[in-house]
PDB file of C-alpha atoms in Angstrom:
ATOM      1  CA  MET A 169     122.278  80.138 100.963  1.00 54.00           C
ATOM      2  CA  LYS A 170     122.240  83.571 102.564  1.00 69.00           C
ATOM      3  CA  ARG A 171     125.872  84.189 101.701  1.00 74.00           C
ATOM      4  CA  GLN A 172     125.258  83.460  98.020  1.00 77.00           C
ATOM      5  CA  LYS A 173     122.364  85.901  97.941  1.00 75.00           C
ATOM      6  CA  ARG A 174     124.390  88.598  99.688  1.00 80.00           C
ATOM      7  CA  ASP A 175     127.280  88.082  97.259  1.00 94.00           C
ATOM      8  CA  ARG A 176     124.944  88.574  94.291  1.00 95.00           C
ATOM      9  CA  LEU A 177     123.584  91.776  95.770  1.00 95.00           C
ATOM     10  CA  GLU A 178     127.069  93.052  96.596  1.00 96.00           C
ATOM     11  CA  ARG A 179     128.073  92.349  93.003  1.00 97.00           C
ATOM     12  CA  ALA A 180     125.041  94.256  91.713  1.00 97.00           C
ATOM     13  CA  TYR A 181     125.974  97.224  93.941  1.00 98.00           C
ATOM     14  CA  SER A 182     129.574  97.100  92.742  1.00 97.00           C
ATOM     15  CA  LEU A 183     128.602  97.005  89.077  1.00 97.00           C
ATOM     16  CA  GLY A 184     126.198  99.907  89.576  1.00 98.00           C
ATOM     17  CA  TYR A 185     128.929 101.866  91.319  1.00 98.00           C
ATOM     18  CA  LYS A 186     131.357 101.271  88.451  1.00 97.00           C
ATOM     19  CA  THR A 187     128.741 102.395  85.940  1.00 97.00           C
ATOM     20  CA  GLY A 188     128.035 105.561  87.931  1.00 97.00           C
ATOM     21  CA  LYS A 189     131.745 106.368  88.284  1.00 96.00           C
ATOM     22  CA  THR A 190     132.072 106.483  84.512  1.00 95.00           C
ATOM     23  CA  GLY A 191     129.077 108.826  84.301  1.00 94.00           C
ATOM     24  CA  ARG A 192     126.882 106.427  82.389  1.00 96.00           C
ATOM     25  CA  SER A 193     123.095 106.406  82.546  1.00 96.00           C
ATOM     26  CA  LYS A 194     121.091 104.483  85.138  1.00 96.00           C
ATOM     27  CA  GLU A 195     119.032 103.178  82.222  1.00 97.00           C
ATOM     28  CA  LEU A 196     121.871 100.709  81.599  1.00 96.00           C
ATOM     29  CA  CYS A 197     120.882  98.654  84.651  1.00 97.00           C
ATOM     30  CA  PRO A 198     120.918  95.013  83.515  1.00 97.00           C
ATOM     31  CA  TYR A 199     118.844  93.669  86.428  1.00 97.00           C
ATOM     32  CA  GLN A 200     115.123  92.971  86.370  1.00 97.00           C
ATOM     33  CA  THR A 201     114.545  91.625  89.890  1.00 96.00           C
ATOM     34  CA  LEU A 202     113.671  94.211  92.495  1.00 97.00           C
ATOM     35  CA  ASP A 203     116.432  93.342  94.998  1.00 95.00           C
ATOM     36  CA  SER A 204     119.248  93.278  92.465  1.00 96.00           C
ATOM     37  CA  ARG A 205     117.973  96.373  90.676  1.00 98.00           C
ATOM     38  CA  SER A 206     117.716  98.274  93.966  1.00 98.00           C
ATOM     39  CA  HIS A 207     121.294  97.415  94.920  1.00 97.00           C
ATOM     40  CA  TRP A 208     122.590  98.304  91.457  1.00 98.00           C
ATOM     41  CA  LEU A 209     120.836 101.676  91.578  1.00 98.00           C
ATOM     42  CA  GLY A 210     122.142 102.259  95.108  1.00 98.00           C
ATOM     43  CA  GLY A 211     125.698 101.799  93.885  1.00 98.00           C
ATOM     44  CA  TRP A 212     125.024 103.997  90.874  1.00 98.00           C
ATOM     45  CA  ARG A 213     123.597 106.807  93.062  1.00 98.00           C
ATOM     46  CA  LYS A 214     126.553 106.646  95.455  1.00 98.00           C
ATOM     47  CA  ALA A 215     129.024 106.995  92.570  1.00 97.00           C
ATOM     48  CA  ILE A 216     127.069 109.886  91.023  1.00 96.00           C
ATOM     49  CA  GLU A 217     127.035 111.692  94.386  1.00 96.00           C
ATOM     50  CA  GLU A 218     130.798 111.257  94.711  1.00 95.00           C
ATOM     51  CA  ARG A 219     131.377 112.469  91.160  1.00 91.00           C
ATOM     52  CA  SER A 220     129.348 115.627  91.734  1.00 88.00           C
ATOM     53  CA  ALA A 221     131.076 116.284  95.081  1.00 86.00           C
ATOM     54  CA  PHE A 222     134.477 116.387  93.369  1.00 75.00           C
ATOM     55  CA  ALA A 223     133.350 118.242  90.262  1.00 65.00           C
TER      56      ALA A 223
END
């Protein structure tokens, strides 16, 4: 059970990261649950930080 939950959260992070890498808005987050949304936004923030570091 724990592995399935972790996989979902890792997927949310990954999708957020991909969205951030393309420079898209955080308003596009498809998740409503707090855990998934938090991981998605974490990935998005990481990608935005990397984009601005190289810009």
